[in-house]
mmCIF file of C-alpha atoms and ligand atoms in Angstrom:
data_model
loop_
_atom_site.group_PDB
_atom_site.id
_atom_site.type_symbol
_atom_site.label_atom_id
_atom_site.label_comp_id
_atom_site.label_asym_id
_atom_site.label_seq_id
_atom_site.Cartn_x
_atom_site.Cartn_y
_atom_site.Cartn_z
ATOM 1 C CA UNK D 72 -39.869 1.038 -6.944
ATOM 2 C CA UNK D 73 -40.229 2.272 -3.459
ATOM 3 C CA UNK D 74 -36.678 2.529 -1.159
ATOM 4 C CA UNK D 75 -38.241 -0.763 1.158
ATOM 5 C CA UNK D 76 -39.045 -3.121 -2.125
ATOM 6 C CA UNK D 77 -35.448 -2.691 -2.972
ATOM 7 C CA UNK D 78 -33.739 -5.934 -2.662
ATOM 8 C CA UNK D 79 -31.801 -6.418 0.186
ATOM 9 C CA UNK D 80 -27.874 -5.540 -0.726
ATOM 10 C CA UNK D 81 -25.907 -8.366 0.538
ATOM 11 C CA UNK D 82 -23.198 -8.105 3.189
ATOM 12 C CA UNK D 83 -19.893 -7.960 1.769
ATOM 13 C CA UNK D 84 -17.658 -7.538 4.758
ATOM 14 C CA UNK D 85 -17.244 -11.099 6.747
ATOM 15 C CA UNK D 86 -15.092 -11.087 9.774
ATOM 16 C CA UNK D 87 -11.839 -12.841 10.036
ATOM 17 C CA UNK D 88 -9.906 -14.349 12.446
ATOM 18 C CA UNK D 89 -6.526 -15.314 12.135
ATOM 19 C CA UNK D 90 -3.251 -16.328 14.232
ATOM 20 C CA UNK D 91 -1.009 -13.592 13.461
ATOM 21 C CA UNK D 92 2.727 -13.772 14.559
ATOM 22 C CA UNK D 93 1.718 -15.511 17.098
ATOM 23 C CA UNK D 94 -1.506 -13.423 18.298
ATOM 24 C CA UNK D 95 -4.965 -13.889 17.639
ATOM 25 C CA UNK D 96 -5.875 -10.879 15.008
ATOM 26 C CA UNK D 97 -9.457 -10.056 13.847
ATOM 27 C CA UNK D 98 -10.200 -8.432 10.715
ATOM 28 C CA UNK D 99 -13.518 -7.741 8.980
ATOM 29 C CA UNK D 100 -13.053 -7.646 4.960
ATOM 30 C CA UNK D 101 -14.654 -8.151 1.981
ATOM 31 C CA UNK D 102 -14.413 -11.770 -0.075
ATOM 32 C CA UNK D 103 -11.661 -10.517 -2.727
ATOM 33 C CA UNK D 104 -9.022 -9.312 -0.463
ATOM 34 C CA UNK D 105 -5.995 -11.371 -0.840
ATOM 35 C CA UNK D 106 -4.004 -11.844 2.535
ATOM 36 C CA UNK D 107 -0.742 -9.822 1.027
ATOM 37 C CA UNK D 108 -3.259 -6.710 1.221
ATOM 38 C CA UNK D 109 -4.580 -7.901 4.198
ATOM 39 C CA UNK D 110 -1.313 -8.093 6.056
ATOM 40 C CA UNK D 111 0.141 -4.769 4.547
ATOM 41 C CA UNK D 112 -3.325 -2.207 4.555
ATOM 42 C CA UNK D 113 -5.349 -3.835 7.194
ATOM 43 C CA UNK D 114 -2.816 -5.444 9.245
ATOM 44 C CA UNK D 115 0.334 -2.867 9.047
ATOM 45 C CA UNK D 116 2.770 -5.281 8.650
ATOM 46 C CA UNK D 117 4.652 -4.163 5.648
ATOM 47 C CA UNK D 118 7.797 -5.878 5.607
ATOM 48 C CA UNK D 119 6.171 -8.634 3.392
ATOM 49 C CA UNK D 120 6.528 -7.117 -0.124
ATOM 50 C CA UNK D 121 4.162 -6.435 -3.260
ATOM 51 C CA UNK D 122 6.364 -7.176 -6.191
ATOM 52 C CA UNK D 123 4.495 -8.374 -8.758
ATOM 53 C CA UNK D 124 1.032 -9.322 -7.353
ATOM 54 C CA UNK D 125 0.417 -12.209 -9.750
ATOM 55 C CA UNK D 126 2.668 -15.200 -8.492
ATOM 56 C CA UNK D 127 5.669 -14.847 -10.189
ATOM 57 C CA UNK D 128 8.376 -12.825 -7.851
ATOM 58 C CA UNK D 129 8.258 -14.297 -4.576
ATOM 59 C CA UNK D 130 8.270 -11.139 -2.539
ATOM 60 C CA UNK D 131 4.915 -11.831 -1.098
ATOM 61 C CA UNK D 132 6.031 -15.033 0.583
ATOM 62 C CA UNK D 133 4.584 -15.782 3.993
ATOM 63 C CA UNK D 134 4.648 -19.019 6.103
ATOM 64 C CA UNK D 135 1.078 -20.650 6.532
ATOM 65 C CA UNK D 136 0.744 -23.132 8.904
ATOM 66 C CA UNK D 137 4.786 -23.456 8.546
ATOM 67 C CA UNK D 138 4.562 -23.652 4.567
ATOM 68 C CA UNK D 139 5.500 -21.314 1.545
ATOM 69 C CA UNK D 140 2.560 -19.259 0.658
ATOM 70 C CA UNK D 141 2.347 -16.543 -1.616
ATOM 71 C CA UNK D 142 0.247 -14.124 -0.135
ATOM 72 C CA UNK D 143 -0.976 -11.875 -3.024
ATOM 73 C CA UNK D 144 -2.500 -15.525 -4.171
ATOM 74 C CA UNK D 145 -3.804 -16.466 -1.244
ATOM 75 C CA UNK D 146 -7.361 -15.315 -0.562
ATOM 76 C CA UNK D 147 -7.086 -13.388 3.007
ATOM 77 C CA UNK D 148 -11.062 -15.497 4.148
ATOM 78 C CA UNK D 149 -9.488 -18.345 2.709
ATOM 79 C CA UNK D 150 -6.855 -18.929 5.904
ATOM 80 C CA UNK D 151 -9.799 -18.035 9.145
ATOM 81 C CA UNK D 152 -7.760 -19.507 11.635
ATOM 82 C CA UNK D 153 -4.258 -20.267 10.177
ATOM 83 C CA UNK D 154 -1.054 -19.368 11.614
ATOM 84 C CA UNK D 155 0.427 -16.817 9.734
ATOM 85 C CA UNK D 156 4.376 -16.028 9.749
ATOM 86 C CA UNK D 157 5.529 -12.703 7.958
ATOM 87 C CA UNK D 158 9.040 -11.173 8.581
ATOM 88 C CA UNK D 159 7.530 -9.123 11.387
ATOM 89 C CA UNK D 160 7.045 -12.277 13.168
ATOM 90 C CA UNK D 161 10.621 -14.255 12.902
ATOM 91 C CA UNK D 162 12.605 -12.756 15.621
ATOM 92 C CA UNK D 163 12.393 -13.663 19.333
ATOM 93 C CA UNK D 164 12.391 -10.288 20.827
ATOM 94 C CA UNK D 165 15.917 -8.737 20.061
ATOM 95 C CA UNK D 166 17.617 -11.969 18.626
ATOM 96 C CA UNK D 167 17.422 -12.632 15.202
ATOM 97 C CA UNK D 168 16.072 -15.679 13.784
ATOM 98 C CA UNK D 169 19.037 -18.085 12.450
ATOM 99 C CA UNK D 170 18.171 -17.299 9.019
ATOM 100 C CA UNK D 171 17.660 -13.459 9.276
ATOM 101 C CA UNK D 172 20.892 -13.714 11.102
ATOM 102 C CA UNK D 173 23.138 -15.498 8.372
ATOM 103 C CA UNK D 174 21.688 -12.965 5.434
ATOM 104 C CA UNK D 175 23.274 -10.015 7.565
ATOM 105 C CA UNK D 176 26.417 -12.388 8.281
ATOM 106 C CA UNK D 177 26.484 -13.103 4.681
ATOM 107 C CA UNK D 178 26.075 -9.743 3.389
ATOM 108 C CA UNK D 179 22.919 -11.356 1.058
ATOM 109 C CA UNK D 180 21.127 -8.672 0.201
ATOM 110 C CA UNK D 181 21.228 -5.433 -1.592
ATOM 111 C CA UNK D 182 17.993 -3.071 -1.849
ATOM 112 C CA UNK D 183 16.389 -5.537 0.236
ATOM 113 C CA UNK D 184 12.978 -5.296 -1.184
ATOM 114 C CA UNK D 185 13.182 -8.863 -1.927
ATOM 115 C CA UNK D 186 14.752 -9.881 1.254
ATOM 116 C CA UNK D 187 11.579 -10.649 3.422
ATOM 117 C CA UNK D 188 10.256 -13.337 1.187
ATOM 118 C CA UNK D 189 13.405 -14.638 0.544
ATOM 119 C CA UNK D 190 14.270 -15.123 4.427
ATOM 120 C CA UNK D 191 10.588 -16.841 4.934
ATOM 121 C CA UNK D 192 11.278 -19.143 1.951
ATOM 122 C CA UNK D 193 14.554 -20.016 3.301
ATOM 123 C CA UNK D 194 12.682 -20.826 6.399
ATOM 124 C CA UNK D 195 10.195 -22.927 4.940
ATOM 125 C CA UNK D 196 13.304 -24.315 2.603
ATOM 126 C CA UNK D 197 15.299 -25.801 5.109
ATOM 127 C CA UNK D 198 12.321 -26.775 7.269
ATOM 128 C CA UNK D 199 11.200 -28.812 4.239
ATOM 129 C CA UNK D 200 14.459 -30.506 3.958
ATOM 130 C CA UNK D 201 15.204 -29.176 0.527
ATOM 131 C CA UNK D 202 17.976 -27.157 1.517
ATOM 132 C CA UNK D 203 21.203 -30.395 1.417
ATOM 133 C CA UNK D 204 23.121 -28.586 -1.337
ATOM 134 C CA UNK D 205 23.832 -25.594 -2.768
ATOM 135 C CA UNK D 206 21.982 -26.809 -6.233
ATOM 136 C CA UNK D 207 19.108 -27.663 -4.077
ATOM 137 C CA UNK D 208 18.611 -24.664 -2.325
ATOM 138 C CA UNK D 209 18.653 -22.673 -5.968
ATOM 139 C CA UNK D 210 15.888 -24.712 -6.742
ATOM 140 C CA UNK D 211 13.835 -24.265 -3.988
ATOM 141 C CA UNK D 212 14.216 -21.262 -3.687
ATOM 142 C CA UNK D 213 14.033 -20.540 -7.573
ATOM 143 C CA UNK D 214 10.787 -18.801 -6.623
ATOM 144 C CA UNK D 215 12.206 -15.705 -5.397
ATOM 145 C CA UNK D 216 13.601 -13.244 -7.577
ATOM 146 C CA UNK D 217 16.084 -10.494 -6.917
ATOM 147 C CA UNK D 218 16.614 -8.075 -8.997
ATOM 148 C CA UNK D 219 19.913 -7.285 -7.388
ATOM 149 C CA UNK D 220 21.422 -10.360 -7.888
ATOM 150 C CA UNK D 221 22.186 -11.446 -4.737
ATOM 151 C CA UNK D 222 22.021 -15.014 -5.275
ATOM 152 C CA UNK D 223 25.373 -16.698 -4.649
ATOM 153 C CA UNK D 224 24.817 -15.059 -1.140
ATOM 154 C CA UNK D 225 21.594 -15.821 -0.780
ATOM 155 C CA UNK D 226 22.486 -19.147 -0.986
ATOM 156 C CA UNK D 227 25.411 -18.961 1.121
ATOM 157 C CA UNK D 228 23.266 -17.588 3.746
ATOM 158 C CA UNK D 229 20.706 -20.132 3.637
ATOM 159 C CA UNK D 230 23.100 -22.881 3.290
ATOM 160 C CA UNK D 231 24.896 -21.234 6.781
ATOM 161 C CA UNK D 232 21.487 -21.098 8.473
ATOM 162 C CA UNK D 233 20.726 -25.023 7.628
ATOM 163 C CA UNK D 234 23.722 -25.356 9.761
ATOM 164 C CA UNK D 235 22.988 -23.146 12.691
ATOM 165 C CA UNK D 236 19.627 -24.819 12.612
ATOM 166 C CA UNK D 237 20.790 -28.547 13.005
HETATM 167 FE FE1 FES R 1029 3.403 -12.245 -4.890
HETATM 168 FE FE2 FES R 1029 5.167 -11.339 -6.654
HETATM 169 S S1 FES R 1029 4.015 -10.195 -5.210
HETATM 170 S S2 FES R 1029 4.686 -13.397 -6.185
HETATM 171 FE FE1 FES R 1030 17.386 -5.986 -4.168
HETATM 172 FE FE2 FES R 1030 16.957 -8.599 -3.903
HETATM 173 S S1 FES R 1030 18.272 -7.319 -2.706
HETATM 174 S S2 FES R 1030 15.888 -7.216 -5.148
#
């Protein structure tokens, strides 16, 4: 077969744009690129963590549109035009968001490779209303592992946050 009756090789980079911490971002990827990758090898924000990569550690978690999302499920074309929220984006300038600031208060973290995800899930925890009581905020935020076991602090924190966030 001659190089011009070759069929034609489809495109398989589409671009992408998304609201990224606040700023319109534009990306051009291919179809299977989940938005975890996205945000860490296209978009340099890697403070949102690859744990597990299959939905079952939470250290992915980003804020879509204001809601939990795990980002290595999450197919990046899948969100053209969302607002995306990774850890990167929490802070207003020096000041550290409520909840960022009541894991440092609290002392709730260890290694802190789990920490991102767990501050945007308490985020999206308390904005949800599902943080009343300790027992509730365990199981919202039962999602997110930590290895360390910084959980009764975790909680702490988030439950400290719900009140500087009243
Ligand atoms: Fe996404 Fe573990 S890396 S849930
Ligand atoms: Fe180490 Fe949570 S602080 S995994």
């Amino acid at each position: 077969m001659r190089t011009s009756e070759r069929p034609a090789v489809p495109a398989r980079s589409l671009p992408l744009t998304l609201r990224l911490n606040g700023r319109d971002a534009t990306f051009t990827i291919e179809p299977e690129v989940t938005l975890l990758d996205l945000l860490r090898e296209r978009g340099g924000l890697t403070g949102t963590k690859k744990g597990c990569d299959r939905g079952q550690c939470g250290a992915c978690t980003v804020l879509v549109n204001g809601r939990r999302t795990l980002s290595c499920l999450a197919l990046a074309l899948a969100h053209a035009g969302d607002a995306i929220t990774t850890i990167e984006g929490l802070a207003d300038g020096d000041r550290l968001h409520p909840v960022q600031a009541a894991f440092v208060e609290h002392d709730a973290l260890q290694c802190g490779f789990c920490t991102p995800g767990q501050i945007l899930s308490a985020v999206g925890v308390i904005a949800e209303g599902h943080a009343r009581t300790d027992d509730e905020i365990r199981e919202a935020m039962s999602g997110n592992l930590c290895r360390c076991g910084a959980y009764p602090n975790i909680v702490a924190a988030v439950a400290a946050a719900r009140e500087a966030l009243r």
